[in-house]
PDB file of C-alpha atoms in Angstrom:
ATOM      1  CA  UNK A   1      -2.165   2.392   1.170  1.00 51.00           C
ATOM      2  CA  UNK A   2      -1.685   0.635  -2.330  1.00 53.00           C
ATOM      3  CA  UNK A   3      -2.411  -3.264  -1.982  1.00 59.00           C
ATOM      4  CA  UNK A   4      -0.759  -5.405  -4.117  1.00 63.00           C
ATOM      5  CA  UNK A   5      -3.440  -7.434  -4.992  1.00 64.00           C
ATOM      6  CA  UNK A   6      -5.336  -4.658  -6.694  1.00 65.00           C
ATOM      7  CA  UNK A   7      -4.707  -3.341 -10.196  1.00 65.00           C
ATOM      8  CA  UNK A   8      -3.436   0.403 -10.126  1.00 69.00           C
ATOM      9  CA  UNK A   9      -6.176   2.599 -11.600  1.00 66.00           C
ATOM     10  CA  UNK A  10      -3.770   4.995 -12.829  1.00 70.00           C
ATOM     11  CA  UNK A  11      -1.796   2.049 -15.214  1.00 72.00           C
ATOM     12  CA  UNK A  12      -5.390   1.128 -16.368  1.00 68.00           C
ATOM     13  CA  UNK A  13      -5.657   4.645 -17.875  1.00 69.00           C
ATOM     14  CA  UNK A  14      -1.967   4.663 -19.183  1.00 74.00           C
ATOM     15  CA  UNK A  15      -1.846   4.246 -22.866  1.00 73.00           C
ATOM     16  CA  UNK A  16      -5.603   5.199 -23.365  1.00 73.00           C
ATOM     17  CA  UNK A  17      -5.499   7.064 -26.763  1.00 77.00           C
ATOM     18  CA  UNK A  18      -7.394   9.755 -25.651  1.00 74.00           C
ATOM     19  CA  UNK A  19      -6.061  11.748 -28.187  1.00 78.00           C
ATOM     20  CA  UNK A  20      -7.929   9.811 -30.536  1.00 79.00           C
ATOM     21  CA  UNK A  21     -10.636   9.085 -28.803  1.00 74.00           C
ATOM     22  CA  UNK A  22     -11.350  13.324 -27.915  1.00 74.00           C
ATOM     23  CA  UNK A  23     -10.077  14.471 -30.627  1.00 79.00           C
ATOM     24  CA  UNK A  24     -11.827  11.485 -33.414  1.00 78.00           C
ATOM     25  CA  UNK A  25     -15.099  12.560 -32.917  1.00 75.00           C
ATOM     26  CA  UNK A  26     -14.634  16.521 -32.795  1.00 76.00           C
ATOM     27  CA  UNK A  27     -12.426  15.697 -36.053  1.00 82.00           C
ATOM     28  CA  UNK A  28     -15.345  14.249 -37.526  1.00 78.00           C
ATOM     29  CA  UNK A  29     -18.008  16.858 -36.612  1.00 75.00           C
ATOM     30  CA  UNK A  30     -15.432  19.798 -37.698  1.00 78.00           C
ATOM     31  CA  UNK A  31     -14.877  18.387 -41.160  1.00 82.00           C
ATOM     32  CA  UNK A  32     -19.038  17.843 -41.542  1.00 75.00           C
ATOM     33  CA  UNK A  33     -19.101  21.282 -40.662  1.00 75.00           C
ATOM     34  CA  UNK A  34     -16.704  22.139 -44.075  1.00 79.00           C
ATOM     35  CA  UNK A  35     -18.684  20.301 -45.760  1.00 78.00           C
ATOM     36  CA  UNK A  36     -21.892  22.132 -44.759  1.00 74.00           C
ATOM     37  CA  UNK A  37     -20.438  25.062 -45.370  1.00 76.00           C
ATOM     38  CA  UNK A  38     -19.096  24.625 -48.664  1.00 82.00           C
ATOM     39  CA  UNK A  39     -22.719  23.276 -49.272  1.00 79.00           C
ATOM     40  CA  UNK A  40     -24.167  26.233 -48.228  1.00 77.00           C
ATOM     41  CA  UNK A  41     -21.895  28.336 -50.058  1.00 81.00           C
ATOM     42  CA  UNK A  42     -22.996  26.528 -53.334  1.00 85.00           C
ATOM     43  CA  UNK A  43     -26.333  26.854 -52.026  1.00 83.00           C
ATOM     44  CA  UNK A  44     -26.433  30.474 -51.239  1.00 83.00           C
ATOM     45  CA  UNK A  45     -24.999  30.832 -54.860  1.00 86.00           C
ATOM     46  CA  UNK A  46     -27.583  28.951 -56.730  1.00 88.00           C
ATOM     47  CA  UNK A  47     -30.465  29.695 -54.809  1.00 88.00           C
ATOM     48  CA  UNK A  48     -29.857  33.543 -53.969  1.00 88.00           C
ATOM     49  CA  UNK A  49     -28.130  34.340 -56.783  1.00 90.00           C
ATOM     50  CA  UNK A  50     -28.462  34.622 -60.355  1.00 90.00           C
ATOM     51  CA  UNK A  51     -25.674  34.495 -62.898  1.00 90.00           C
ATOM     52  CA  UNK A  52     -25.571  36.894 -65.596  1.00 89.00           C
ATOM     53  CA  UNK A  53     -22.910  37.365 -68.455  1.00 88.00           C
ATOM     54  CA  UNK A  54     -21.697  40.192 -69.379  1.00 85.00           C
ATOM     55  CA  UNK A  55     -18.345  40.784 -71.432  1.00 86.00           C
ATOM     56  CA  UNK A  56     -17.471  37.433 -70.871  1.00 86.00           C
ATOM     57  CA  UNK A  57     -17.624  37.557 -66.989  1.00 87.00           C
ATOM     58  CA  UNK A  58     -19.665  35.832 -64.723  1.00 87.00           C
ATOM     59  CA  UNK A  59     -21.716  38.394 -62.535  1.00 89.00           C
ATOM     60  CA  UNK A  60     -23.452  37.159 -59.187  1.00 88.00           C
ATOM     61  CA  UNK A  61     -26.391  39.277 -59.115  1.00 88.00           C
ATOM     62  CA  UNK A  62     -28.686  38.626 -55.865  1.00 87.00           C
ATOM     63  CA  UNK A  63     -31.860  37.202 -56.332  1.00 90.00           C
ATOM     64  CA  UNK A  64     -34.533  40.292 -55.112  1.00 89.00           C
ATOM     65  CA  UNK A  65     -38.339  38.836 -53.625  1.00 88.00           C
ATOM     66  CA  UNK A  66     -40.561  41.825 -53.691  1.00 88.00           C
ATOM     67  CA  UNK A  67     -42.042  42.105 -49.791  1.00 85.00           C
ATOM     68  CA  UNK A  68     -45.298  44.288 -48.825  1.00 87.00           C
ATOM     69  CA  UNK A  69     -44.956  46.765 -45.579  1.00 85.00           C
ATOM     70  CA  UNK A  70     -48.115  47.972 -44.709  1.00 87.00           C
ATOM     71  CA  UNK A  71     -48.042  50.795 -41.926  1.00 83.00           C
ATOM     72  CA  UNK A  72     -50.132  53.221 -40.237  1.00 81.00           C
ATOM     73  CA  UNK A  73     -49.799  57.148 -41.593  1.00 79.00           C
ATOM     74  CA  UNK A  74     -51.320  59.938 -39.618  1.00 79.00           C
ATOM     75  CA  UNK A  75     -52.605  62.307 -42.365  1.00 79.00           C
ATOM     76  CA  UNK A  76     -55.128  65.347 -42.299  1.00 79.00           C
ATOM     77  CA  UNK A  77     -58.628  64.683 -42.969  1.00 80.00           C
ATOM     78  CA  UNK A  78     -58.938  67.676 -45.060  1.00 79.00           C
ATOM     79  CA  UNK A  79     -55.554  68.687 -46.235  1.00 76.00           C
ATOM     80  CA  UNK A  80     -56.618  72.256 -46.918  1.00 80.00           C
ATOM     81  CA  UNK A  81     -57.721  73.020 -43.411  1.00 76.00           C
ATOM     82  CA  UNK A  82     -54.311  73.672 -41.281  1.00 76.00           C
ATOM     83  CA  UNK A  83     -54.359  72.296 -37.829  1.00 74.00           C
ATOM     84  CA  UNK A  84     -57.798  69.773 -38.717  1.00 77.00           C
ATOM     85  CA  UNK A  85     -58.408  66.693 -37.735  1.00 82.00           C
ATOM     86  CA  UNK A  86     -56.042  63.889 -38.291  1.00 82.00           C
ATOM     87  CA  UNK A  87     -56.495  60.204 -39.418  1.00 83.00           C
ATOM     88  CA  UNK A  88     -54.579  56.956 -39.749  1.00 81.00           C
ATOM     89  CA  UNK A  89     -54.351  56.015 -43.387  1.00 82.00           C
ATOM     90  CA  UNK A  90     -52.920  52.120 -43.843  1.00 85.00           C
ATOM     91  CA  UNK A  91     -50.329  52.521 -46.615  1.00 85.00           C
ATOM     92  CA  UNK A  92     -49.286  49.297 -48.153  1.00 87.00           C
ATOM     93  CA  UNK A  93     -45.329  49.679 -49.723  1.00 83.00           C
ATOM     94  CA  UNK A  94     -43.666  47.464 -51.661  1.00 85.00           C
ATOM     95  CA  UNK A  95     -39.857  46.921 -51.072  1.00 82.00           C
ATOM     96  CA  UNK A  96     -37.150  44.743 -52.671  1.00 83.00           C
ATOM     97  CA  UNK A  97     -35.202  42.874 -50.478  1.00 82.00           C
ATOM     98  CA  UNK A  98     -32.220  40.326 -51.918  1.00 84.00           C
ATOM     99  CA  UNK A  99     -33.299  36.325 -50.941  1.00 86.00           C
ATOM    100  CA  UNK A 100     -29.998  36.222 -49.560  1.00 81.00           C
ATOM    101  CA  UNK A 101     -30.682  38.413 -46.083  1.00 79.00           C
ATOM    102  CA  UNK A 102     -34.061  36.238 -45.272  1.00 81.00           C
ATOM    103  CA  UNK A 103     -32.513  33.169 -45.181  1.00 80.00           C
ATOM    104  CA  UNK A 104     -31.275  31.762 -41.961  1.00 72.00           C
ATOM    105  CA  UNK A 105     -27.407  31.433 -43.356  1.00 66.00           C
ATOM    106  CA  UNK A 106     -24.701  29.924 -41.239  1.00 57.00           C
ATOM    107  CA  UNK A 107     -27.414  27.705 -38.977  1.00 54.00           C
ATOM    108  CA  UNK A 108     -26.416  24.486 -40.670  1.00 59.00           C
ATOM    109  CA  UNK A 109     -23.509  23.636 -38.087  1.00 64.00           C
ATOM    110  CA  UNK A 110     -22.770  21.100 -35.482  1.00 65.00           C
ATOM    111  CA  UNK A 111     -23.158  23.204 -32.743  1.00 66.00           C
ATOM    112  CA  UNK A 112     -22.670  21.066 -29.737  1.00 68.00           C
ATOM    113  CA  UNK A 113     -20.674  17.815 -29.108  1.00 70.00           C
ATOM    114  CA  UNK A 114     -20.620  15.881 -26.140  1.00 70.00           C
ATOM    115  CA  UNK A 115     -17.925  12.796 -25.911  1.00 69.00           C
ATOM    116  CA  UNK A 116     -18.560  11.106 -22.543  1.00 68.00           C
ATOM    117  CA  UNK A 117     -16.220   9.103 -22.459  1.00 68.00           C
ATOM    118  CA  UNK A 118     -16.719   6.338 -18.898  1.00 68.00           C
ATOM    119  CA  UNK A 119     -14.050   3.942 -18.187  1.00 67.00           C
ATOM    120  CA  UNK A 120     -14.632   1.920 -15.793  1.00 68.00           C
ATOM    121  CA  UNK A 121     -11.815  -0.597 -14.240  1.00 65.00           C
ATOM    122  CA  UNK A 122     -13.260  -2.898 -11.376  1.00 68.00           C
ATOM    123  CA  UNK A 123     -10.814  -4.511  -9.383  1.00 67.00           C
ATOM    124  CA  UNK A 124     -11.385  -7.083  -6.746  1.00 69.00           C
ATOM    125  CA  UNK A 125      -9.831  -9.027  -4.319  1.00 69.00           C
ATOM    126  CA  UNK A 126     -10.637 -11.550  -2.033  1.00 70.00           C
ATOM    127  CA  UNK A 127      -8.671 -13.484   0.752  1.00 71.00           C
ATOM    128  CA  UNK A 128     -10.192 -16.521   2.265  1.00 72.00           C
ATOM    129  CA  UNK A 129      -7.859 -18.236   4.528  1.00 73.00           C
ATOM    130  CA  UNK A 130      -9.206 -21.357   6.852  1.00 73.00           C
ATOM    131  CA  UNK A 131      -7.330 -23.150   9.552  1.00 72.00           C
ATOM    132  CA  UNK A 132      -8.428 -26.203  10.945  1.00 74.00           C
ATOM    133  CA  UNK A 133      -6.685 -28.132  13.667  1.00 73.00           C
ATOM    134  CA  UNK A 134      -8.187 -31.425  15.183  1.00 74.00           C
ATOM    135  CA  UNK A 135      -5.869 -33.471  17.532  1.00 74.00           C
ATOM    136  CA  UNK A 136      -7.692 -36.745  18.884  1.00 74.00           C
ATOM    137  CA  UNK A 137      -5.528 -38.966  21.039  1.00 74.00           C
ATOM    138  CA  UNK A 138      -6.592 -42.122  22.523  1.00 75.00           C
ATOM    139  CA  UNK A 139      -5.191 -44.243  24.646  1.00 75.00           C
ATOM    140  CA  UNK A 140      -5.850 -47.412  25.913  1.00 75.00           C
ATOM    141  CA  UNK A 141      -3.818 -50.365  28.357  1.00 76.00           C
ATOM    142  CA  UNK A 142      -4.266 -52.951  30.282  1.00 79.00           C
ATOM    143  CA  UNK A 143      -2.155 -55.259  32.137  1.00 77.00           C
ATOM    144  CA  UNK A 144      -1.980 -58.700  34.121  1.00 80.00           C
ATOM    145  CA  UNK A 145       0.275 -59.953  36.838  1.00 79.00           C
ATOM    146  CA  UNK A 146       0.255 -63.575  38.538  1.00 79.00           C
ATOM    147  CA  UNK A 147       2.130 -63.941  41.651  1.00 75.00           C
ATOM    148  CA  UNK A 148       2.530 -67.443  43.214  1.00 78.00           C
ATOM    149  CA  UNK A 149       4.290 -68.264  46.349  1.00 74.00           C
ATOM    150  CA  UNK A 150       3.965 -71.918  47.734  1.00 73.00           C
ATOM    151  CA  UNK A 151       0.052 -72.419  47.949  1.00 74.00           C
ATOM    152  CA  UNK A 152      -0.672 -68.520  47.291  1.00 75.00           C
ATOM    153  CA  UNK A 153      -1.339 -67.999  44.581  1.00 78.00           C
ATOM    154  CA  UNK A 154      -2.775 -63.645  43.158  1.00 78.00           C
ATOM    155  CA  UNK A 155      -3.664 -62.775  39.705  1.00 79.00           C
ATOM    156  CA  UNK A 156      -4.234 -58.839  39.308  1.00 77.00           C
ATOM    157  CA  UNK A 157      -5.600 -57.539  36.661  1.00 79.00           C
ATOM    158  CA  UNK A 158      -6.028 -54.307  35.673  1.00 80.00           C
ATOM    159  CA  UNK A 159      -6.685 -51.682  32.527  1.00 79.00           C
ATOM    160  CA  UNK A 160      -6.486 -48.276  31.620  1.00 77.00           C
ATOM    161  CA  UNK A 161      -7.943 -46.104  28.726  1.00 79.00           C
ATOM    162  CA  UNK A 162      -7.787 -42.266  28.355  1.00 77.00           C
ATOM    163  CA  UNK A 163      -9.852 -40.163  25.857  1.00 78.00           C
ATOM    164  CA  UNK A 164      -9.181 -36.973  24.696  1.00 77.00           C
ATOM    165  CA  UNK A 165      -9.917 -34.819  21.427  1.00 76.00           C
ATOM    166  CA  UNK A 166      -9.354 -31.250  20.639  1.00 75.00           C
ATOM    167  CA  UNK A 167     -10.924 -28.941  17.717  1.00 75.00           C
ATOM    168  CA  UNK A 168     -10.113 -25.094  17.163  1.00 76.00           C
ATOM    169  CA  UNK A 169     -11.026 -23.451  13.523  1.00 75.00           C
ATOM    170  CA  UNK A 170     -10.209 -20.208  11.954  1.00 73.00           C
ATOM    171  CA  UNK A 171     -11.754 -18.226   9.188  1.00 74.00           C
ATOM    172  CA  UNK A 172     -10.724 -15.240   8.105  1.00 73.00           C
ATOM    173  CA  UNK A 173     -12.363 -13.534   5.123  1.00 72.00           C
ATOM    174  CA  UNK A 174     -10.764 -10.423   3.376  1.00 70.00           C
ATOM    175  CA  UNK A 175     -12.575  -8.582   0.573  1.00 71.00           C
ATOM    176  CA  UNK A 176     -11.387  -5.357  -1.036  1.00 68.00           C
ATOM    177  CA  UNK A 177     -12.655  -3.819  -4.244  1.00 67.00           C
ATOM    178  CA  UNK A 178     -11.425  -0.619  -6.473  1.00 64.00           C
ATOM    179  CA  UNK A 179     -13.323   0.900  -9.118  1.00 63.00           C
ATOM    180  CA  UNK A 180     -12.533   4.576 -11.034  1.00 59.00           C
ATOM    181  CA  UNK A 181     -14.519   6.360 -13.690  1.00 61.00           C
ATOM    182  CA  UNK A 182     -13.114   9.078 -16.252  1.00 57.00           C
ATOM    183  CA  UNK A 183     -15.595  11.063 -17.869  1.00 60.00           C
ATOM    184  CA  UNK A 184     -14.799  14.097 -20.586  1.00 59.00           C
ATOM    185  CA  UNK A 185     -17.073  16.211 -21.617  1.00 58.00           C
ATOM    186  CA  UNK A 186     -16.096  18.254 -24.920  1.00 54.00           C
ATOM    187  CA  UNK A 187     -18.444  21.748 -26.191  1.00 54.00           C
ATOM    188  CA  UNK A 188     -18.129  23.049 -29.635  1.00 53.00           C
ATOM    189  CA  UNK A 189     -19.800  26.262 -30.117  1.00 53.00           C
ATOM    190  CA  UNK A 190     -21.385  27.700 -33.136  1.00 52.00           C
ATOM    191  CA  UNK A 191     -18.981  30.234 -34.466  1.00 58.00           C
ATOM    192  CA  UNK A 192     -20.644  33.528 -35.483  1.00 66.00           C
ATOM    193  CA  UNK A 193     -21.461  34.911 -38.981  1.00 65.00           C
ATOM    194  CA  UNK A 194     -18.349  36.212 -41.267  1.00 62.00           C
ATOM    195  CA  UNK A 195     -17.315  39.867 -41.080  1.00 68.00           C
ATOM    196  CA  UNK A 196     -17.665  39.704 -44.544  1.00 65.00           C
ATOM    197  CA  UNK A 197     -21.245  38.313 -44.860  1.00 65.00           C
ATOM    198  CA  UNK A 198     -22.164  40.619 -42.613  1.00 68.00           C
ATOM    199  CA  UNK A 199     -21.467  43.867 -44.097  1.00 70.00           C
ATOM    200  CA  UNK A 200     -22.741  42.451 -47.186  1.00 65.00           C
ATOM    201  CA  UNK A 201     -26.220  41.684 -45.466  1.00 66.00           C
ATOM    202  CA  UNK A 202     -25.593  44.906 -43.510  1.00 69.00           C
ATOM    203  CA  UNK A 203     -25.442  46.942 -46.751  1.00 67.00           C
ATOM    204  CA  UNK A 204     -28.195  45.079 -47.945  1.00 65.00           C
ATOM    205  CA  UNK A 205     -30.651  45.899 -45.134  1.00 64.00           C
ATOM    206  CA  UNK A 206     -29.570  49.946 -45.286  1.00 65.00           C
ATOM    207  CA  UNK A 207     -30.417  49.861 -49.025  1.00 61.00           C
ATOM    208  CA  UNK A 208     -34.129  49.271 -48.307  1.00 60.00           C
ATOM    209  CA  UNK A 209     -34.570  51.482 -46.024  1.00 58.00           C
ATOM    210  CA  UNK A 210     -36.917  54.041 -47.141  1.00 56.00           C
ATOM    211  CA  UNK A 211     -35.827  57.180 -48.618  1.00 55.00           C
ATOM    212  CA  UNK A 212     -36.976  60.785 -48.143  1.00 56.00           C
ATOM    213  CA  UNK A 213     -38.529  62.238 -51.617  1.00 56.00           C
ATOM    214  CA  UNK A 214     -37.304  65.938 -51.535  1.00 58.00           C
ATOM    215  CA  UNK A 215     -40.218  68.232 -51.564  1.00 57.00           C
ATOM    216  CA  UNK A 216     -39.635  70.151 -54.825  1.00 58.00           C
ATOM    217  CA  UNK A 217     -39.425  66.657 -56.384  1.00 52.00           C
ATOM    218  CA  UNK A 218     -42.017  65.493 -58.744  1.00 52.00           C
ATOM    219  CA  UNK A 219     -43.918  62.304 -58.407  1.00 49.00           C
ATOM    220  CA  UNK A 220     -42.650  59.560 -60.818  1.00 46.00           C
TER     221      UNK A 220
ATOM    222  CA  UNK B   1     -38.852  27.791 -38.280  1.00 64.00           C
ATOM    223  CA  UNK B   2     -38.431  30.974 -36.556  1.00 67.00           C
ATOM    224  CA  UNK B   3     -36.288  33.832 -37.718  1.00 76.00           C
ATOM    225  CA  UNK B   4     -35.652  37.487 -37.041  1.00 79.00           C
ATOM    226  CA  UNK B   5     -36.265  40.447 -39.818  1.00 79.00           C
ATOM    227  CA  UNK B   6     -34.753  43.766 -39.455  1.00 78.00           C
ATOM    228  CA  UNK B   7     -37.826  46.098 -39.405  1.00 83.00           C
ATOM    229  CA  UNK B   8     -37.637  48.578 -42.345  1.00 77.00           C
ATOM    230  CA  UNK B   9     -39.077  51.145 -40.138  1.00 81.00           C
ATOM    231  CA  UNK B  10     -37.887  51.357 -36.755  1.00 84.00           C
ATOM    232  CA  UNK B  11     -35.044  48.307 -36.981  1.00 81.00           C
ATOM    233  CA  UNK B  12     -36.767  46.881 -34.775  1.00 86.00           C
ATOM    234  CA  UNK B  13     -36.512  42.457 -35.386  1.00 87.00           C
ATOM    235  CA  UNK B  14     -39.363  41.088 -36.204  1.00 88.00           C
ATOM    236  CA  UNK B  15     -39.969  38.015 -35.321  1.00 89.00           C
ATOM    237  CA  UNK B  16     -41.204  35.665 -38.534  1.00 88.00           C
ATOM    238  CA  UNK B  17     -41.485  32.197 -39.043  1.00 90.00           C
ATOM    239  CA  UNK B  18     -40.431  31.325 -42.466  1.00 88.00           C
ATOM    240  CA  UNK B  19     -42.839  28.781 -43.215  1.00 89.00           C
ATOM    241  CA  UNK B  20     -45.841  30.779 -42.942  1.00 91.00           C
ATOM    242  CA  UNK B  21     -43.946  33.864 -44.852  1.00 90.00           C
ATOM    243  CA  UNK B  22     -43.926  31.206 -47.655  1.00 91.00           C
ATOM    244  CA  UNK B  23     -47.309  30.640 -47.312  1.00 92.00           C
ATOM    245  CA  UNK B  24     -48.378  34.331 -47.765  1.00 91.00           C
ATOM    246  CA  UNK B  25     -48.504  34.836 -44.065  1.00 92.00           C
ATOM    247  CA  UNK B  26     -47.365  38.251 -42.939  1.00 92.00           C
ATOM    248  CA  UNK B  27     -46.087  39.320 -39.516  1.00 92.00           C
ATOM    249  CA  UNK B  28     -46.188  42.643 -37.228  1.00 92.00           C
ATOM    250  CA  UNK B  29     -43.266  44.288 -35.955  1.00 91.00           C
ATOM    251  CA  UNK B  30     -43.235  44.084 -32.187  1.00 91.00           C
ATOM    252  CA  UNK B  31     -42.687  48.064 -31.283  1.00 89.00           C
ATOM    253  CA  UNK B  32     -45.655  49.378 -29.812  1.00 87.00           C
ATOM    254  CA  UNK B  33     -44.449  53.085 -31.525  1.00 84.00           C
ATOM    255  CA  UNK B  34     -44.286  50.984 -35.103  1.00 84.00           C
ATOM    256  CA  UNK B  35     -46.892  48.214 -36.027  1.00 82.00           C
ATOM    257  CA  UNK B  36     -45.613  48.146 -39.335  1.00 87.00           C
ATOM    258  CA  UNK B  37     -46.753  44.742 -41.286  1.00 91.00           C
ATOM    259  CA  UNK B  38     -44.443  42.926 -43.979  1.00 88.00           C
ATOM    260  CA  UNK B  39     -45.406  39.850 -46.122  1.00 91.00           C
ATOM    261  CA  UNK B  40     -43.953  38.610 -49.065  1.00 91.00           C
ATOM    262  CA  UNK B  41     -45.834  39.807 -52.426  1.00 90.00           C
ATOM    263  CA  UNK B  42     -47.577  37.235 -54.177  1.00 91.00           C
ATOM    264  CA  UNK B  43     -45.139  37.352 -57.388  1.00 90.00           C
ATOM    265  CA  UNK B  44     -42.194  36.241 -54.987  1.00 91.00           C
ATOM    266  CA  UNK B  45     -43.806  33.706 -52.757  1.00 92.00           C
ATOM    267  CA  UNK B  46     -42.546  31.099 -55.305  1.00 92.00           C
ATOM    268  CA  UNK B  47     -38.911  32.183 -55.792  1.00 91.00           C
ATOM    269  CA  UNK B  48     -39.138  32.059 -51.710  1.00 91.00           C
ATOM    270  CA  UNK B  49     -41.087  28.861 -50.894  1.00 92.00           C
ATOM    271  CA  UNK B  50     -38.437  27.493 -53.930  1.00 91.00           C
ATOM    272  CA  UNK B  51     -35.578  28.493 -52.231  1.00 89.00           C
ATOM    273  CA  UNK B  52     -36.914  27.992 -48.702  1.00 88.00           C
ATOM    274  CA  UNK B  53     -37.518  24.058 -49.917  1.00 90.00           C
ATOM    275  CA  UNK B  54     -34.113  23.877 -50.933  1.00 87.00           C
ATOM    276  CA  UNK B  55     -32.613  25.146 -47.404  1.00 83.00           C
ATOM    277  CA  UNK B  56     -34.909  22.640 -45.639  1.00 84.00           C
ATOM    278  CA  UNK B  57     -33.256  19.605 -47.615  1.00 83.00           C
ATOM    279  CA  UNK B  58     -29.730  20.737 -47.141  1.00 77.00           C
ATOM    280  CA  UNK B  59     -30.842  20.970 -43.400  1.00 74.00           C
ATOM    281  CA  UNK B  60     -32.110  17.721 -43.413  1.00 77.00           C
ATOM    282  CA  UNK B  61     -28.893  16.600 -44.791  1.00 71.00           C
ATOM    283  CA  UNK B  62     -27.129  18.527 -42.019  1.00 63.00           C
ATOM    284  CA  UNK B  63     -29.184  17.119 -39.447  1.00 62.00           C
ATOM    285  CA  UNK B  64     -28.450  13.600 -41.480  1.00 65.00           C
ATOM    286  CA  UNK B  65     -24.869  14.110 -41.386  1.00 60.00           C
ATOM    287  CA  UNK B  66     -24.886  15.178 -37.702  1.00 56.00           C
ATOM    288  CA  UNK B  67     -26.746  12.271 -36.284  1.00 59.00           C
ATOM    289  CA  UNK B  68     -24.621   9.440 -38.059  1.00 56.00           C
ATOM    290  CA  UNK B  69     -22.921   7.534 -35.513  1.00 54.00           C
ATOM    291  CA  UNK B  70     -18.894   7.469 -35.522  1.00 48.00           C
ATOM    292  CA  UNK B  71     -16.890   4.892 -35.238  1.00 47.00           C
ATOM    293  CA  UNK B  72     -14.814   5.039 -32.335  1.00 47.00           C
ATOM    294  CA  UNK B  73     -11.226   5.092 -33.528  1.00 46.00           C
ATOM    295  CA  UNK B  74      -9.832   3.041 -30.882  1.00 39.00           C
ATOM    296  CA  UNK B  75      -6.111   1.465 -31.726  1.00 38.00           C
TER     297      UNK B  75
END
């Protein structure tokens, strides 16, 4: 049951602007993000690219590193004996590969954002009550009486007192506390490569694959 | 800095660290069936440790960017 004296946890969260504070931060790490990748895209353009003129357009032509594959061939040992001996000749290749598909593109994003948001409303309440009674009553008399009668003559005297004193305390102590927490917990993900880089990189990687020379051709 | 290479071979990814491909280092391709070696020829090491240099310092400008506290827009 809902005391009075304690502040309702659900009012303290009222009016929060958790819009703000949610969607601030992600806000913020989203438009980095643009700007990474617009820096990247000028990147990618200067670095892997070269610019060439020609009839009075620009041409991006990618930037090609030469790379050496070296791998193991099983050849004959004598080539004019059929069915001899083989051996594993290291033949070194060179192949041209555009700058573009080596670099790790697209890995310059916020990938994961945590807003942990804790709110914490502490709400106490204490009741301290005290009664005290004290009753004291005293009472005190005395009295004094002469009688005479002819020679006779009595005196009485006489006195009374009465005591009495009465205490009784009460304490009562009431404590009650409330306390809530609110915690959000936000993921952004890193989104994928383009479609569109892709097949480019895609085509890319097929055109180095090496080629079958026909048999009938002649050795450049 | 680790990064994958499509093997010219067998397609296989080769593991590579792009650091020591700019340094002339050369790497194997994991399939047992392949073994084929690639390396970076010595006339492009520099147009890749140039470009490679360049990535790094937009990255540290990411990472820059990333790390810079925000100020909490509360009303």
């Amino acid at each position: 049951m809902a005391d009075a004296n304690l502040v309702s946890m659900a009012e303290q969260f009222t009016g929060l602007p958790m819009q703000d504070l949610i969607g601030g931060p992600l806000n913020a790490a989203a438009t980095a993000n643009g700007m990474m990748a617009v820096t990247q895209t000028k990147f990618l353009l200067d670095t892997a690219f070269e610019v060439k003129d020609e009839g009075g357009l620009e041409i991006y032509k990618p930037i090609m590193i030469t790379m050496t594959l070296k791998r193991g061939v099983i050849f004959p040992k004598d080539p004019e004996v059929p069915g001899g001996e083989p051996e594993i000749k290291e033949i070194e290749t060179e192949i041209g590969i555009p700058l573009l598909t080596i670099l790790p593109l697209n890995s310059l994003a916020v990938d994961d954002v945590t807003i942990k948001f804790d709110m914490e409303v502490k709400s106490s309440f204490s009741d301290v009550q005290t009664a005290k009674t004290e009753e004291k009553v005293s009472k005190a008399g005395s009295f004094s009486a002469k009688f005479a009668y002819g020679i006779f003559s009595a005196e009485v005297t006489g006195s009374v007192s009465s005591d009495s004193s009465t205490a009784s305390s009460r304490d009562t102590r009431t404590e009650k506390s409330n306390s809530a927490q609110y915690s959000v917990s936000v993921h952004a993900g890193q989104l994928p490569l383009p479609e569109g880089v892709k097949t480019i990189i895609t085509a890319y990687a097929s055109a180095i694959q090496p080629i079958m020379m026909p048999k009938d051709s002649k050795t450049p | 800095m680790s990064h994958h290479l499509s093997c010219p071979v067998c397609q296989s990814q080769i593991p590579i660290d792009l650091r020591l491909l700019a340094q002339g280092g050369s790497f194997r391709c994991p399939s047992t069936a392949c073994q084929t070696v690639i390396g970076i020829n010595r006339n492009s090491l520099t147009t890749f440790s140039g470009a490679l240099s360049q990535y790094e310092r937009l990255e540290a400008l990411g990472a820059e960017r990333n790390n810079r506290p925000h100020p909490w827009p509360v009303k």
